[in-house]
Short mmCIF file of C-alpha atoms and ligand atoms in Angstrom, two decimals:
data_model
loop_
_atom_site.label_atom_id
_atom_site.label_comp_id
_atom_site.label_asym_id
_atom_site.label_seq_id
_atom_site.Cartn_x
_atom_site.Cartn_y
_atom_site.Cartn_z
CA MET O 1 25.72 106.96 -101.49
CA SER O 2 28.53 108.85 -99.73
CA LEU O 3 32.05 107.58 -99.18
CA VAL O 4 32.22 104.79 -96.62
CA THR O 5 34.99 103.39 -94.48
CA THR O 6 36.07 99.81 -95.07
CA LYS O 7 34.46 98.59 -91.82
CA ASN O 8 31.25 97.09 -93.18
CA MET O 9 32.72 95.79 -96.41
CA PHE O 10 35.47 93.99 -94.49
CA GLU O 11 33.00 92.50 -92.01
CA LYS O 12 31.02 91.10 -94.93
CA SER O 13 34.18 89.85 -96.65
CA MET O 14 35.27 87.95 -93.54
CA LYS O 15 31.82 86.44 -93.02
CA GLU O 16 31.29 85.46 -96.65
CA HIS O 17 34.90 84.64 -97.62
CA PHE O 18 35.62 87.01 -100.44
CA ALA O 19 38.08 89.91 -100.93
CA ILE O 20 37.61 93.54 -101.88
CA GLY O 21 39.79 94.94 -104.66
CA ALA O 22 41.81 98.01 -103.72
CA PHE O 23 42.91 99.71 -106.90
CA ASN O 24 45.49 102.49 -107.17
CA VAL O 25 44.33 105.69 -108.85
CA ASN O 26 46.23 108.59 -110.42
CA ASN O 27 43.82 110.23 -112.84
CA MET O 28 40.25 110.47 -114.09
CA GLU O 29 40.35 107.62 -116.61
CA ILE O 30 41.68 105.17 -114.03
CA ILE O 31 39.02 106.19 -111.49
CA GLN O 32 36.25 105.89 -114.07
CA GLY O 33 37.46 102.51 -115.35
CA ILE O 34 37.49 101.10 -111.82
CA VAL O 35 34.17 102.46 -110.57
CA ASP O 36 32.37 101.62 -113.84
CA ALA O 37 33.58 98.02 -113.44
CA ALA O 38 32.56 97.84 -109.77
CA ALA O 39 29.14 99.29 -110.57
CA VAL O 40 28.47 96.76 -113.37
CA GLN O 41 29.50 93.99 -110.97
CA ASN O 42 27.56 95.52 -108.06
CA SER O 43 30.67 95.23 -105.91
CA PRO O 44 32.17 97.29 -103.10
CA VAL O 45 35.50 98.80 -104.07
CA ILE O 46 38.43 100.70 -102.55
CA LEU O 47 40.12 103.49 -104.48
CA GLN O 48 43.58 104.13 -103.10
CA ALA O 49 46.17 106.80 -103.75
CA SER O 50 49.83 106.68 -102.73
CA SER O 51 51.59 109.84 -101.55
CA SER O 52 53.25 110.11 -104.96
CA ALA O 53 49.86 109.74 -106.66
CA ILE O 54 48.53 112.53 -104.44
CA LYS O 55 51.48 114.72 -105.39
CA TYR O 56 50.80 113.98 -109.07
CA ALA O 57 47.01 114.36 -109.18
CA ARG O 58 46.63 116.81 -106.25
CA ILE O 59 44.45 115.90 -103.33
CA GLY O 60 41.49 118.17 -104.15
CA TYR O 61 41.16 116.78 -107.67
CA LEU O 62 41.29 113.22 -106.40
CA ARG O 63 38.59 113.85 -103.82
CA LYS O 64 36.31 115.69 -106.23
CA MET O 65 36.66 113.01 -108.90
CA VAL O 66 35.80 110.34 -106.37
CA GLU O 67 32.79 112.42 -105.25
CA ALA O 68 31.71 112.61 -108.91
CA ALA O 69 31.95 108.81 -109.14
CA LEU O 70 29.64 108.54 -106.14
CA GLU O 71 27.07 110.74 -107.83
CA GLU O 72 26.94 108.27 -110.70
CA HIS O 73 27.14 104.96 -108.88
CA ASP O 74 25.37 103.55 -105.86
CA ILE O 75 28.05 101.19 -104.53
CA PRO O 76 30.07 101.15 -101.29
CA LEU O 77 33.23 103.08 -102.11
CA ALA O 78 36.14 103.87 -99.78
CA LEU O 79 38.94 106.37 -100.42
CA HIS O 80 42.19 105.14 -98.94
CA LEU O 81 45.76 106.42 -98.55
CA ASP O 82 48.15 103.73 -99.75
CA HIS O 83 51.53 103.40 -97.99
CA GLY O 84 51.25 106.54 -95.86
CA PRO O 85 54.91 107.27 -95.03
CA ASP O 86 54.33 109.35 -91.88
CA PHE O 87 51.76 110.84 -89.50
CA GLU O 88 51.60 114.17 -91.38
CA THR O 89 50.58 112.54 -94.68
CA CYS O 90 47.94 110.44 -92.92
CA LYS O 91 46.61 113.55 -91.16
CA MET O 92 46.44 115.48 -94.44
CA CYS O 93 44.34 112.70 -96.00
CA ILE O 94 42.08 112.39 -92.96
CA ASP O 95 41.56 116.17 -92.97
CA ASN O 96 40.76 116.02 -96.70
CA GLY O 97 37.96 113.47 -96.56
CA PHE O 98 39.74 110.12 -97.00
CA THR O 99 37.84 107.41 -95.14
CA SER O 100 40.78 105.09 -94.64
CA VAL O 101 44.55 105.52 -94.33
CA MET O 102 47.50 103.18 -94.31
CA ILE O 103 50.44 104.00 -92.12
CA ASP O 104 53.34 101.98 -93.43
CA GLY O 105 55.77 101.56 -90.56
CA SER O 106 57.11 98.27 -91.92
CA LYS O 107 60.51 99.81 -92.55
CA TYR O 108 60.92 100.48 -88.83
CA ASP O 109 61.60 98.05 -86.02
CA PHE O 110 58.64 96.52 -84.18
CA GLU O 111 58.43 99.09 -81.37
CA LYS O 112 58.79 102.12 -83.64
CA ASN O 113 56.21 100.66 -86.02
CA ILE O 114 53.83 100.33 -83.06
CA ASP O 115 54.46 103.91 -81.91
CA ILE O 116 53.89 105.53 -85.30
CA THR O 117 50.85 103.33 -86.05
CA LYS O 118 49.27 104.11 -82.68
CA LYS O 119 49.67 107.83 -83.22
CA VAL O 120 47.85 107.58 -86.55
CA VAL O 121 45.14 105.32 -85.09
CA ASP O 122 44.44 107.80 -82.28
CA TYR O 123 43.98 110.69 -84.71
CA ALA O 124 42.09 108.68 -87.34
CA HIS O 125 39.61 107.13 -84.92
CA LYS O 126 38.80 110.55 -83.45
CA HIS O 127 37.76 111.52 -87.00
CA GLY O 128 35.84 108.35 -87.91
CA VAL O 129 38.60 107.08 -90.22
CA VAL O 130 39.98 103.53 -90.22
CA VAL O 131 43.65 102.55 -90.32
CA GLU O 132 45.59 99.84 -92.14
CA ALA O 133 49.05 99.02 -90.82
CA GLU O 134 51.78 96.73 -92.10
CA LEU O 135 53.95 94.19 -90.36
CA GLY O 136 56.67 92.24 -92.18
CA LYS O 137 58.54 93.32 -95.28
CA LEU O 138 57.57 92.72 -98.87
CA ALA O 139 60.33 91.89 -101.30
CA GLY O 140 60.95 94.45 -104.05
CA ILE O 141 60.33 98.15 -104.14
CA GLU O 142 58.01 99.88 -101.69
CA ASP O 143 57.80 103.53 -102.59
CA ASP O 144 61.35 104.79 -101.95
CA VAL O 145 62.39 101.79 -99.84
CA ASN O 146 64.19 99.03 -101.71
CA VAL O 147 64.21 95.68 -99.94
CA SER O 148 66.10 92.92 -101.69
CA ALA O 149 64.26 89.64 -102.23
CA ASN O 150 66.72 87.91 -99.92
CA ASP O 151 65.89 90.20 -97.04
CA ALA O 152 62.16 89.77 -97.43
CA MET O 153 60.74 89.12 -94.01
CA TYR O 154 57.56 87.18 -93.64
CA THR O 155 55.10 88.31 -90.99
CA ASP O 156 55.37 86.52 -87.66
CA PRO O 157 51.83 85.49 -86.53
CA ASP O 158 52.55 86.01 -82.80
CA GLU O 159 53.95 89.47 -83.47
CA ALA O 160 50.92 90.22 -85.65
CA LYS O 161 48.58 89.52 -82.75
CA GLU O 162 50.60 91.67 -80.33
CA PHE O 163 50.87 94.43 -82.95
CA VAL O 164 47.12 94.62 -83.56
CA GLU O 165 46.31 94.51 -79.84
CA ARG O 166 48.78 97.26 -78.99
CA THR O 167 48.04 99.60 -81.89
CA GLY O 168 44.27 99.16 -82.31
CA CYS O 169 44.71 99.23 -86.10
CA ASP O 170 41.64 98.19 -88.09
CA SER O 171 43.33 95.98 -90.69
CA LEU O 172 46.77 94.50 -91.18
CA ALA O 173 48.91 94.05 -94.28
CA ILE O 174 51.09 90.96 -94.01
CA ALA O 175 54.08 89.63 -95.93
CA ILE O 176 53.54 86.10 -97.27
CA GLY O 177 55.64 86.23 -100.42
CA THR O 178 54.13 88.93 -102.63
CA SER O 179 56.07 91.98 -103.77
CA HIS O 180 55.34 95.20 -105.60
CA GLY O 181 55.83 95.72 -109.31
CA ALA O 182 55.98 93.54 -112.41
CA TYR O 183 58.80 91.17 -111.36
CA LYS O 184 57.55 89.23 -108.37
CA PHE O 185 59.02 85.77 -108.81
CA LYS O 186 62.15 84.52 -110.54
CA GLY O 187 60.97 80.90 -110.65
CA GLU O 188 57.60 79.45 -109.60
CA ALA O 189 55.15 81.76 -107.83
CA LYS O 190 54.88 80.78 -104.18
CA LEU O 191 52.79 82.22 -101.36
CA ARG O 192 53.05 81.17 -97.70
CA PHE O 193 49.43 80.22 -97.08
CA ASP O 194 50.59 78.51 -93.88
CA ILE O 195 51.49 81.94 -92.47
CA LEU O 196 48.15 83.40 -93.57
CA GLU O 197 46.37 80.54 -91.80
CA LYS O 198 48.30 81.08 -88.55
CA VAL O 199 47.68 84.84 -88.65
CA LYS O 200 43.94 84.23 -89.14
CA GLU O 201 43.93 81.76 -86.22
CA LYS O 202 45.47 84.40 -83.96
CA LEU O 203 43.45 87.31 -85.41
CA PRO O 204 40.12 85.87 -86.63
CA ASN O 205 38.38 89.26 -86.59
CA THR O 206 41.10 91.40 -88.17
CA PRO O 207 40.81 92.03 -91.90
CA ILE O 208 44.03 90.96 -93.62
CA VAL O 209 45.51 92.87 -96.56
CA LEU O 210 47.66 91.59 -99.42
CA HIS O 211 49.95 94.11 -101.09
CA GLY O 212 51.87 93.47 -104.28
CA ALA O 213 49.04 91.30 -105.53
CA SER O 214 48.88 92.04 -109.25
CA THR O 215 48.71 89.04 -111.54
CA VAL O 216 50.96 90.84 -114.03
CA ILE O 217 48.43 89.58 -116.56
CA PRO O 218 50.41 87.81 -119.33
CA GLU O 219 48.08 89.03 -122.11
CA LEU O 220 48.66 92.65 -121.06
CA VAL O 221 52.44 92.19 -120.91
CA GLU O 222 52.33 90.55 -124.37
CA MET O 223 50.23 93.41 -125.70
CA CYS O 224 52.69 96.01 -124.33
CA ASN O 225 55.61 94.14 -125.89
CA LYS O 226 53.83 93.56 -129.19
CA TYR O 227 53.27 97.28 -129.60
CA GLY O 228 56.82 98.43 -128.94
CA GLY O 229 57.19 97.90 -125.19
CA ASN O 230 60.08 96.14 -123.51
CA ILE O 231 58.93 94.32 -120.39
CA PRO O 232 60.65 90.94 -120.54
CA GLY O 233 60.25 88.27 -117.88
CA ALA O 234 57.49 90.01 -115.93
CA LYS O 235 55.65 87.70 -113.54
CA GLY O 236 52.96 88.13 -110.89
CA VAL O 237 50.66 86.22 -108.55
CA PRO O 238 48.49 83.78 -110.51
CA ASP O 239 44.72 84.29 -110.33
CA GLU O 240 44.22 80.88 -108.68
CA MET O 241 46.42 81.91 -105.73
CA LEU O 242 44.60 85.21 -105.31
CA ASN O 243 41.31 83.37 -105.44
CA GLU O 244 42.54 81.00 -102.74
CA ALA O 245 43.75 83.96 -100.64
CA SER O 246 40.29 85.58 -100.96
CA LYS O 247 38.65 82.42 -99.66
CA ARG O 248 41.19 81.89 -96.88
CA GLY O 249 40.87 85.17 -95.04
CA VAL O 250 42.39 87.97 -97.11
CA SER O 251 39.89 90.86 -97.15
CA LYS O 252 41.70 93.45 -99.27
CA ILE O 253 43.79 92.80 -102.38
CA ASN O 254 45.94 95.65 -103.72
CA VAL O 255 46.34 96.12 -107.46
CA ASP O 256 48.32 98.81 -109.20
CA THR O 257 50.70 97.16 -111.69
CA ASP O 258 47.93 95.42 -113.66
CA LEU O 259 46.17 98.75 -114.20
CA ARG O 260 49.42 100.37 -115.32
CA LEU O 261 49.90 97.53 -117.79
CA ALA O 262 46.32 97.80 -119.08
CA MET O 263 46.58 101.53 -119.62
CA THR O 264 50.00 101.31 -121.28
CA ALA O 265 49.02 98.37 -123.53
CA ALA O 266 45.90 100.12 -124.80
CA ILE O 267 47.72 103.39 -125.49
CA ARG O 268 50.66 101.66 -127.20
CA LYS O 269 48.22 99.81 -129.48
CA VAL O 270 46.61 103.04 -130.66
CA PHE O 271 49.96 104.78 -131.18
CA THR O 272 51.25 101.83 -133.21
CA GLU O 273 48.13 101.24 -135.29
CA ILE O 274 47.16 104.88 -135.79
CA PRO O 275 50.43 106.84 -135.87
CA ASP O 276 48.67 110.04 -136.86
CA ALA O 277 46.41 109.97 -133.76
CA PHE O 278 46.99 112.91 -131.44
CA ASP O 279 43.61 113.49 -129.83
CA PRO O 280 44.08 112.20 -126.24
CA ARG O 281 40.50 110.89 -126.26
CA LYS O 282 41.46 108.55 -129.07
CA TYR O 283 43.91 106.64 -126.86
CA LEU O 284 42.51 107.32 -123.37
CA THR O 285 39.08 105.90 -124.27
CA PRO O 286 40.46 102.40 -125.02
CA ALA O 287 42.79 102.74 -122.01
CA ARG O 288 39.81 103.38 -119.72
CA GLU O 289 37.91 100.49 -121.31
CA LEU O 290 40.78 98.03 -120.80
CA ILE O 291 41.10 99.10 -117.17
CA LYS O 292 37.38 98.46 -116.75
CA GLU O 293 37.66 94.97 -118.30
CA THR O 294 40.67 94.16 -116.12
CA VAL O 295 38.93 95.25 -112.92
CA GLU O 296 35.72 93.41 -113.83
CA HIS O 297 37.66 90.21 -114.36
CA LYS O 298 39.29 90.51 -110.95
CA ILE O 299 36.06 91.31 -109.11
CA LYS O 300 34.03 88.61 -110.84
CA ASP O 301 36.46 85.75 -111.46
CA VAL O 302 39.15 86.16 -108.80
CA PHE O 303 38.16 88.12 -105.69
CA GLY O 304 34.53 86.97 -105.51
CA SER O 305 33.10 90.39 -104.59
CA SER O 306 30.61 90.52 -107.43
CA GLY O 307 27.06 91.14 -106.12
CA LYS O 308 28.32 91.98 -102.60
CA ALA O 309 27.61 95.72 -102.72
O1 G3H U 401 52.66 100.04 -103.61
C1 G3H U 401 52.89 101.03 -104.30
C2 G3H U 401 51.91 101.44 -105.33
O2 G3H U 401 52.03 100.67 -106.48
C3 G3H U 401 51.99 102.91 -105.59
O3 G3H U 401 53.09 103.23 -106.35
O4 G3H U 401 54.13 105.21 -105.21
O5 G3H U 401 54.48 104.78 -107.66
O6 G3H U 401 52.26 105.56 -106.81
P1 G3H U 401 53.52 104.80 -106.51
P1 13P U 402 51.17 95.61 -107.38
O1 13P U 402 52.46 96.27 -107.75
O2 13P U 402 51.33 94.12 -107.35
O3 13P U 402 50.03 96.02 -108.23
O4 13P U 402 50.83 96.03 -105.87
C1 13P U 402 50.18 97.25 -105.61
C2 13P U 402 50.15 97.57 -104.15
O5 13P U 402 50.44 96.78 -103.28
C3 13P U 402 49.74 98.94 -103.82
O6 13P U 402 49.86 99.18 -102.44
ZN1 ZN U 403 51.50 98.13 -101.54
#
């Protein structure tokens, strides 16, 4: 199968009330762990790279590794730009074979966000590529933009409808209380499902995206800390809430932090238990395996996309 856009997988997700996992990739082991998991679960999957991931891995390597994954596995797979900061970055990805791009204009005011999103939509649609946009601000750190938790701005459902109509974007990321990174909540985790419901009422046919949606899996944090890490007080979105979001209209759930934790935990364990190990395969093999287990769990037990390929 060749790379696909997210169009058909999102249509199915909205009809059958499940979500597709969108996992951030930076290197070969992460890509393999994710696609191996999706293939075992017979699930569609989105591989996404941020602009800093593209700088790190280099765009040609990313594309070729994803092509290699497609030679091995017969599942619907989309390659997506995560948090595209500007038109030029989106264009570069479209010109280099990405099937989906995000233009993140959430740091701008409403009108400027519309303008920049529309410009990307016009170019992307001419090239058969779909566009995710974002309205509302997530708390925490978004690439180089730091928004304090107090300034977090939830998405306004009426604005969301106007935004989608005026930009023609294909999917919309909304702010309902999630945030990026490993420290999402100081007290109890809380998501504004009431806002999600209102957005879905106004935009029943628009796939909705949840950023900052890692669980910050406690076992992985414990494992990192047990083997010399120092990640105290990390907290994410509980699986039950993500499962509810999947059933209540979220079509795409973004996960990066949990994969970072899985990779780090597995590598730390090897370095601690086998201090004389210095063959990268010795620690990257368990890292890839733990990423695979983590992704399988999400697909099967949380997002509900197992068997939906
Ligand atoms: O939402 C941001 C993603 O976790 C990507 O992070 O820019 O460090 O690659 P990054
Ligand atoms: P996490 O930091 O919760 O994994 O969120 C990742 C994300 O939203 C990527 O766009
Ligand atoms: Zn994000």
